[in-house]
Short mmCIF file of C-alpha atoms in Angstrom, two decimals:
data_model
loop_
_atom_site.label_atom_id
_atom_site.label_comp_id
_atom_site.label_asym_id
_atom_site.label_seq_id
_atom_site.Cartn_x
_atom_site.Cartn_y
_atom_site.Cartn_z
CA ALA R 1 -23.65 30.81 -23.48
CA GLY R 2 -22.70 30.01 -27.07
CA CYS R 3 -21.70 26.48 -26.20
CA MET R 4 -24.97 25.79 -24.38
CA THR R 5 -26.94 27.02 -27.36
CA LEU R 6 -25.10 24.48 -29.45
CA ALA R 7 -25.82 21.73 -26.96
CA ALA R 8 -29.52 22.55 -26.91
CA ALA R 9 -30.16 23.11 -30.59
CA HIS R 10 -27.45 21.00 -32.29
CA GLU R 11 -27.39 23.72 -34.96
CA PRO R 12 -24.49 26.07 -34.17
CA ALA R 13 -24.90 29.60 -35.39
CA PRO R 14 -21.92 31.14 -37.23
CA ALA R 15 -21.32 33.53 -34.35
CA THR R 16 -21.11 30.82 -31.70
CA ARG R 17 -17.38 30.30 -32.01
CA GLY R 18 -16.80 34.01 -31.87
CA ALA R 19 -18.97 34.30 -28.76
CA CYS R 20 -16.90 31.76 -26.91
CA ALA R 21 -13.70 33.39 -28.07
CA THR R 22 -14.96 36.80 -26.96
CA GLN R 23 -15.75 35.44 -23.51
CA SER R 24 -12.25 33.94 -23.30
CA TYR R 25 -10.71 37.23 -24.38
CA ALA R 26 -12.71 39.13 -21.79
CA SER R 27 -11.56 36.82 -19.02
CA ALA R 28 -7.94 37.55 -19.86
CA HIS R 29 -8.19 41.07 -18.51
CA GLY R 30 -9.30 39.93 -15.08
CA ALA R 31 -7.14 36.82 -14.72
CA SER R 32 -4.27 36.49 -12.32
CA SER R 33 -0.94 34.90 -13.15
CA SER R 34 0.16 31.52 -11.84
CA ASN R 35 2.58 33.22 -9.45
CA GLY R 36 -0.21 35.36 -8.00
CA SER R 37 0.94 38.69 -9.45
CA SER R 38 -0.63 40.89 -12.08
CA GLU R 39 0.81 40.61 -15.59
CA GLU R 40 2.90 43.21 -17.36
CA ALA R 41 1.65 44.73 -20.59
CA PRO R 42 4.05 42.87 -22.94
CA VAL R 43 2.79 39.55 -21.61
CA ALA R 44 -0.92 40.37 -21.62
CA ALA R 45 -1.24 40.18 -25.39
CA SER R 46 0.16 36.67 -25.57
CA LYS R 47 -2.12 35.61 -22.72
CA SER R 48 -5.20 36.90 -24.48
CA GLN R 49 -4.21 35.20 -27.71
CA ASP R 50 -3.72 31.83 -26.00
CA GLU R 51 -6.96 32.16 -24.07
CA VAL R 52 -9.00 33.13 -27.11
CA GLU R 53 -7.50 30.24 -29.08
CA ALA R 54 -8.15 27.76 -26.27
CA GLY R 55 -11.76 28.86 -25.80
CA THR R 56 -12.39 28.86 -29.54
CA HIS R 57 -10.93 25.37 -30.05
CA ILE R 58 -12.92 23.88 -27.19
CA CYS R 59 -16.23 25.41 -28.31
CA ALA R 60 -15.52 24.36 -31.88
CA ALA R 61 -14.76 20.85 -30.69
CA ALA R 62 -18.09 20.58 -28.89
CA ALA R 63 -19.94 22.09 -31.85
CA ALA R 64 -18.34 19.73 -34.36
CA ALA R 65 -19.10 16.71 -32.24
CA MET R 66 -22.75 17.66 -31.94
CA GLN R 67 -23.13 17.94 -35.70
CA LYS R 68 -21.77 14.44 -36.38
CA PRO R 69 -24.38 11.84 -37.40
CA GLU R 70 -24.66 9.28 -34.65
CA PRO R 71 -26.20 5.83 -34.39
CA VAL R 72 -29.33 5.58 -32.29
CA ALA R 73 -27.49 3.35 -29.80
CA GLN R 74 -24.93 6.07 -29.15
CA SER R 75 -27.35 8.97 -29.13
CA GLY R 76 -28.57 8.38 -25.58
CA ARG R 77 -25.05 8.17 -24.22
CA ARG R 78 -24.02 11.35 -25.99
CA HIS R 79 -27.04 13.28 -24.72
CA ALA R 80 -26.32 11.98 -21.23
CA LEU R 81 -22.78 13.30 -21.46
CA ILE R 82 -24.07 16.69 -22.58
CA ALA R 83 -26.64 16.80 -19.80
CA ALA R 84 -24.11 15.77 -17.17
CA SER R 85 -21.75 18.52 -18.29
CA ALA R 86 -24.43 21.21 -18.63
CA ALA R 87 -24.01 22.58 -15.12
CA LEU R 88 -20.32 23.09 -15.75
CA LEU R 89 -20.72 24.50 -19.24
CA LEU R 90 -23.34 27.16 -18.48
CA PRO R 91 -20.83 29.86 -17.43
CA THR R 92 -18.34 31.34 -19.84
CA ALA R 93 -15.83 29.05 -21.55
CA ALA R 94 -12.92 31.22 -20.55
CA ALA R 95 -9.35 30.13 -19.87
CA SER R 96 -7.57 31.97 -17.10
CA ILE R 97 -4.09 32.18 -15.69
CA ALA R 98 -4.77 30.59 -12.33
CA ALA R 99 -2.56 30.73 -9.28
CA PRO R 100 -1.00 27.42 -8.24
CA PRO R 101 -2.14 25.91 -4.94
CA ALA R 102 -0.87 27.80 -1.91
CA ALA R 103 1.31 24.93 -0.76
CA ILE R 104 3.03 24.71 -4.13
CA ALA R 105 3.50 28.48 -4.32
CA ALA R 106 5.02 28.54 -0.83
CA ALA R 107 7.36 25.68 -1.69
CA ALA R 108 8.42 27.43 -4.90
CA ALA R 109 9.13 30.68 -3.07
CA ALA R 110 11.22 29.02 -0.37
CA PRO R 111 14.90 28.31 -1.02
CA ALA R 112 15.13 24.77 -2.30
CA ALA R 113 17.58 22.36 -0.76
CA GLU R 114 19.66 20.21 -3.04
CA PRO R 115 18.29 16.69 -3.56
CA ALA R 116 18.90 14.38 -0.64
CA THR R 117 20.70 11.09 -0.87
CA VAL R 118 19.29 8.78 -3.50
CA ALA R 119 17.07 5.91 -2.38
CA PRO R 120 18.42 2.40 -2.97
CA ALA R 121 18.06 1.31 -6.58
CA PRO R 122 15.65 -1.49 -7.49
CA PRO R 123 17.26 -4.90 -8.06
CA GLY R 124 19.20 -5.01 -11.31
CA VAL R 125 19.37 -1.21 -11.70
CA ASP R 126 22.81 0.43 -11.76
CA LEU R 127 22.63 4.11 -10.79
CA THR R 128 26.32 4.79 -11.38
CA ILE R 129 26.77 8.32 -12.75
CA THR R 130 28.80 7.94 -15.92
CA SER R 131 28.59 11.54 -17.22
CA LYS R 132 27.79 15.03 -15.95
CA VAL R 133 26.27 17.89 -17.92
CA TYR R 134 25.24 21.43 -17.10
CA LEU R 135 22.41 23.69 -18.23
CA ASP R 136 22.83 27.43 -17.64
CA ILE R 137 19.41 29.06 -17.27
CA GLY R 138 18.20 32.59 -17.96
CA ILE R 139 14.70 34.06 -17.75
CA ALA R 140 13.50 36.88 -20.02
CA PRO R 141 10.63 39.28 -19.18
CA THR R 142 8.52 38.07 -22.13
CA ALA R 143 8.11 34.89 -24.14
CA LEU R 144 8.91 36.53 -27.49
CA LYS R 145 10.57 39.65 -28.80
CA PRO R 146 8.24 42.54 -29.75
CA SER R 147 6.74 41.99 -33.21
CA GLU R 148 8.72 44.86 -34.73
CA GLU R 149 11.97 43.14 -33.72
CA ARG R 150 11.08 39.77 -35.25
CA THR R 151 12.67 40.15 -38.67
CA LEU R 152 12.41 37.51 -41.35
CA GLY R 153 16.16 37.05 -41.37
CA GLY R 154 16.54 37.13 -37.59
CA ALA R 155 18.15 34.15 -35.92
CA THR R 156 15.54 33.83 -33.19
CA ALA R 157 12.32 35.40 -31.97
CA ILE R 158 13.25 34.51 -28.38
CA PRO R 159 14.55 37.48 -26.33
CA VAL R 160 17.87 35.81 -25.51
CA GLU R 161 19.61 39.18 -25.01
CA ASP R 162 17.10 40.14 -22.30
CA ALA R 163 17.47 36.94 -20.28
CA GLN R 164 18.67 37.41 -16.71
CA PRO R 165 20.89 34.55 -15.43
CA VAL R 166 19.28 32.55 -12.63
CA GLY R 167 21.85 29.79 -12.19
CA ARG R 168 23.15 26.43 -13.35
CA ILE R 169 21.59 22.97 -13.20
CA VAL R 170 24.11 20.11 -13.04
CA ILE R 171 22.78 16.68 -14.03
CA GLY R 172 24.33 13.26 -13.44
CA LEU R 173 23.48 10.65 -16.09
CA TYR R 174 22.87 6.91 -15.61
CA GLY R 175 24.84 5.62 -18.58
CA LYS R 176 24.92 2.01 -17.36
CA HIS R 177 21.20 1.82 -16.65
CA VAL R 178 19.84 3.42 -19.85
CA PRO R 179 22.81 3.76 -22.25
CA SER R 180 20.79 4.57 -25.37
CA THR R 181 18.87 7.42 -23.74
CA VAL R 182 22.02 8.86 -22.17
CA ASN R 183 24.02 8.66 -25.40
CA ASN R 184 21.29 10.51 -27.31
CA PHE R 185 21.11 13.21 -24.63
CA LEU R 186 24.89 13.63 -24.64
CA THR R 187 24.78 13.96 -28.43
CA LEU R 188 22.36 16.89 -28.09
CA VAL R 189 24.53 18.58 -25.47
CA ARG R 190 27.80 18.10 -27.37
CA ALA R 191 26.29 19.32 -30.65
CA GLY R 192 25.07 22.53 -28.99
CA VAL R 193 21.47 22.15 -30.20
CA LEU R 194 20.05 22.78 -26.71
CA THR R 195 21.68 26.21 -26.42
CA ASN R 196 19.18 29.10 -26.72
CA THR R 197 16.21 26.75 -26.62
CA THR R 198 13.43 27.15 -24.07
CA PHE R 199 11.42 25.20 -21.53
CA SER R 200 8.05 24.59 -23.15
CA ARG R 201 6.09 23.49 -20.07
CA VAL R 202 6.20 24.43 -16.39
CA LEU R 203 3.93 22.54 -13.98
CA PRO R 204 4.67 23.56 -10.36
CA GLY R 205 4.65 20.55 -8.06
CA GLU R 206 5.26 18.19 -11.00
CA TYR R 207 7.93 19.02 -13.57
CA ILE R 208 9.55 21.47 -15.97
CA GLN R 209 10.11 20.32 -19.56
CA ALA R 210 12.54 21.22 -22.36
CA GLY R 211 13.77 19.77 -25.63
CA GLN R 212 10.62 20.26 -27.70
CA GLN R 213 11.47 19.88 -31.39
CA GLY R 214 10.54 22.46 -33.99
CA THR R 215 12.25 25.59 -35.26
CA TYR R 216 15.28 27.18 -33.64
CA LYS R 217 13.75 30.59 -34.34
CA MET R 218 10.97 29.81 -31.85
CA GLY R 219 13.32 28.47 -29.19
CA GLN R 220 12.80 24.81 -30.06
CA VAL R 221 15.35 22.09 -30.72
CA GLN R 222 16.24 21.81 -34.40
CA LEU R 223 18.29 18.70 -35.11
CA LYS R 224 19.15 19.73 -38.70
CA GLN R 225 21.67 17.15 -39.93
CA LEU R 226 22.11 15.63 -36.49
CA GLU R 227 20.82 12.06 -36.53
CA LEU R 228 19.93 10.29 -33.32
CA PRO R 229 19.94 6.49 -33.47
CA PRO R 230 16.76 4.65 -32.43
CA ASN R 231 16.41 4.56 -28.67
CA THR R 232 16.49 0.89 -27.69
CA ASP R 233 15.68 1.72 -24.05
CA THR R 234 12.05 2.39 -24.98
CA SER R 235 11.55 -1.33 -25.60
CA SER R 236 13.29 -2.45 -22.40
CA SER R 237 11.12 -3.00 -19.32
CA ALA R 238 14.15 -2.38 -17.08
CA ALA R 239 14.37 1.21 -18.33
CA PHE R 240 11.01 2.00 -16.70
CA LYS R 241 11.82 0.61 -13.23
CA LEU R 242 12.87 3.89 -11.63
CA THR R 243 10.15 6.12 -10.21
CA HIS R 244 9.61 9.87 -10.11
CA ASN R 245 9.54 9.83 -6.32
CA ARG R 246 11.58 12.92 -5.52
CA ALA R 247 12.65 16.33 -6.73
CA GLY R 248 15.37 16.37 -9.37
CA VAL R 249 14.53 13.24 -11.36
CA VAL R 250 15.53 13.78 -15.01
CA SER R 251 13.40 11.73 -17.37
CA LEU R 252 12.85 11.20 -21.10
CA SER R 253 9.35 12.52 -21.86
CA LEU R 254 7.26 9.86 -23.54
CA THR R 255 3.66 10.30 -22.37
CA GLU R 256 4.39 13.98 -21.63
CA ASN R 257 5.94 14.66 -25.03
CA ASP R 258 4.33 17.71 -26.67
CA ASP R 259 6.03 17.65 -30.08
CA GLU R 260 3.57 18.56 -32.82
CA PRO R 261 2.16 15.65 -34.90
CA LYS R 262 3.84 17.02 -38.04
CA VAL R 263 7.21 16.81 -36.25
CA LYS R 264 6.60 13.26 -35.04
CA SER R 265 5.68 12.17 -38.57
CA ARG R 266 9.07 13.17 -40.01
CA PRO R 267 11.27 10.32 -41.27
CA GLY R 268 13.79 9.28 -38.63
CA TYR R 269 12.02 11.18 -35.83
CA SER R 270 13.60 10.54 -32.43
CA ASN R 271 12.19 11.96 -29.22
CA CYS R 272 14.61 14.21 -27.32
CA GLU R 273 12.25 15.99 -24.93
CA PHE R 274 13.10 15.69 -21.24
CA LEU R 275 11.61 16.73 -17.92
CA ILE R 276 12.92 17.50 -14.43
CA THR R 277 10.67 16.87 -11.44
CA THR R 278 10.21 19.91 -9.21
CA GLY R 279 9.22 18.32 -5.91
CA PRO R 280 8.53 18.58 -3.10
CA GLY R 281 6.52 15.37 -3.52
CA PRO R 282 6.55 12.47 -5.98
CA VAL R 283 4.77 12.43 -9.34
CA PRO R 284 3.49 8.83 -9.53
CA ARG R 285 1.49 9.39 -12.72
CA LEU R 286 4.81 9.54 -14.60
CA ASP R 287 6.02 6.18 -13.29
CA GLY R 288 6.32 3.29 -15.72
CA LEU R 289 5.55 5.57 -18.68
CA ASN R 290 8.66 7.76 -18.96
CA ILE R 291 12.35 6.87 -18.66
CA PRO R 292 14.39 8.36 -15.78
CA PHE R 293 17.97 8.70 -17.02
CA GLY R 294 19.63 10.97 -14.46
CA ARG R 295 19.23 13.24 -11.47
CA VAL R 296 19.97 16.84 -10.52
CA LEU R 297 23.24 17.04 -8.59
CA GLU R 298 23.30 20.83 -8.19
CA GLY R 299 20.81 23.58 -8.93
CA GLN R 300 17.48 22.28 -7.64
CA GLY R 301 16.94 25.84 -6.43
CA VAL R 302 17.12 26.96 -10.07
CA VAL R 303 14.40 24.41 -10.90
CA SER R 304 12.25 25.91 -8.12
CA ARG R 305 12.88 29.41 -9.49
CA ILE R 306 11.59 28.30 -12.89
CA THR R 307 8.33 27.12 -11.30
CA GLN R 308 7.59 30.72 -10.28
CA VAL R 309 7.33 31.87 -13.90
CA PRO R 310 3.71 32.74 -14.87
CA THR R 311 2.12 30.10 -17.09
CA PHE R 312 -1.07 29.38 -18.99
CA ARG R 313 -3.47 27.38 -16.84
CA ALA R 314 -7.04 26.53 -17.77
CA ASN R 315 -9.68 27.35 -15.19
CA GLU R 316 -11.98 24.64 -13.85
CA ARG R 317 -14.79 25.22 -16.35
CA THR R 318 -12.46 25.22 -19.35
CA SER R 319 -10.84 22.03 -18.09
CA ALA R 320 -14.28 20.45 -17.80
CA MET R 321 -15.11 21.46 -21.36
CA ASN R 322 -11.81 20.04 -22.56
CA ARG R 323 -12.53 16.72 -20.84
CA PHE R 324 -15.98 16.71 -22.43
CA ALA R 325 -14.49 17.28 -25.89
CA GLN R 326 -12.05 14.42 -25.28
CA SER R 327 -14.85 12.11 -24.11
CA ILE R 328 -16.65 12.51 -27.44
CA GLY R 329 -13.48 11.85 -29.40
CA ASP R 330 -12.55 15.30 -30.72
CA ASP R 331 -8.80 15.47 -31.37
CA ARG R 332 -8.75 19.26 -31.08
CA ALA R 333 -8.98 18.87 -27.31
CA LEU R 334 -5.39 17.57 -27.37
CA SER R 335 -4.12 20.68 -29.14
CA VAL R 336 -5.61 22.79 -26.37
CA ARG R 337 -4.10 20.63 -23.65
CA ARG R 338 -0.64 21.16 -25.17
CA LYS R 339 -0.95 24.81 -24.12
CA TYR R 340 -1.31 23.95 -20.43
CA GLY R 341 1.79 25.04 -18.51
CA ARG R 342 3.16 27.20 -21.34
CA PRO R 343 5.39 29.91 -19.78
CA PHE R 344 4.63 33.57 -20.44
CA GLN R 345 8.30 34.36 -19.90
CA ALA R 346 11.05 32.70 -21.90
CA VAL R 347 12.97 30.23 -19.72
CA ILE R 348 16.12 29.82 -21.81
CA ILE R 349 18.96 27.31 -21.76
CA THR R 350 21.64 29.91 -22.44
CA ALA R 351 24.46 27.34 -22.47
CA ALA R 352 24.82 23.57 -22.18
CA GLY R 353 27.88 21.38 -21.98
CA GLU R 354 29.64 18.39 -20.47
CA LEU R 355 31.56 18.45 -17.19
CA PRO R 356 34.36 16.22 -15.89
CA LEU R 357 33.06 13.56 -13.52
CA ASP R 358 35.26 14.89 -10.71
CA ALA R 359 34.10 18.50 -11.17
#
């Protein structure tokens, strides 16, 4: 209701943002999790906080855009956008934890077979596996430790001690096809900087993603003094030839990268975020934009188990509002979108290392 008042009057009242946030908060208590089950109390608080923040940002984005002076030539287009979105925006601007489609949920619940034989490589692409690494995975009941346990001097706010082991993912790397990407990934594994970091995004039917840079305390990759050389594969057209056509494709996240702008602006920044496709189908929107550099050899069932973790998902109306904010050029819409797929349970890489090729 607050957002529609803004659209009609173009003079947002001070309480508008709060109204939208209140609606988002209220929706949290009736929302279902992405795995279809009701949430436990420790998780509910973090859900409400994310939902309030998402609803507030989106309403603020629309309000700010409506206050901007606009040329007469653009005014008609902007009003048309507002009118076209009005039917979607009338109900509350609440974000909910929606259940994934039934087909995806069923696929996630079923035991996952290991990836089948690899399709023939495109001409000029060498899919020889030159290295093997493992990621041991644990899942904790909550995303963060209780506030009283998060001390200033504590090593991490992630409940590593509470993580229950769910298995190992073994990855084969294409060192001949994309040597720069593989060398950088091996550097991360050998230096131990992936250990006790978390998966930052879980999108059932598409991919799971890890390697987000930030602070180790929050379960993110902290390179410290580790320097990664520039990745020359990003400027090679051959590096983008492989597709995300099956479960278990391991790819360097370029378009899907969710590192914060302040992290990307650091001198010598080098992207180290990676994703693993979940299956059962392909993810063509990733093709030609991200760099596949390996495949899952063992543990695709562990990947499927991760997709069952409850995550933040915007409902249809909130998604429509976010698209509207993007269409009028408000950058805050992007900060909201970075929350999509955020797990409400910590999915932790409890150990990472290199394996012999014959293992």
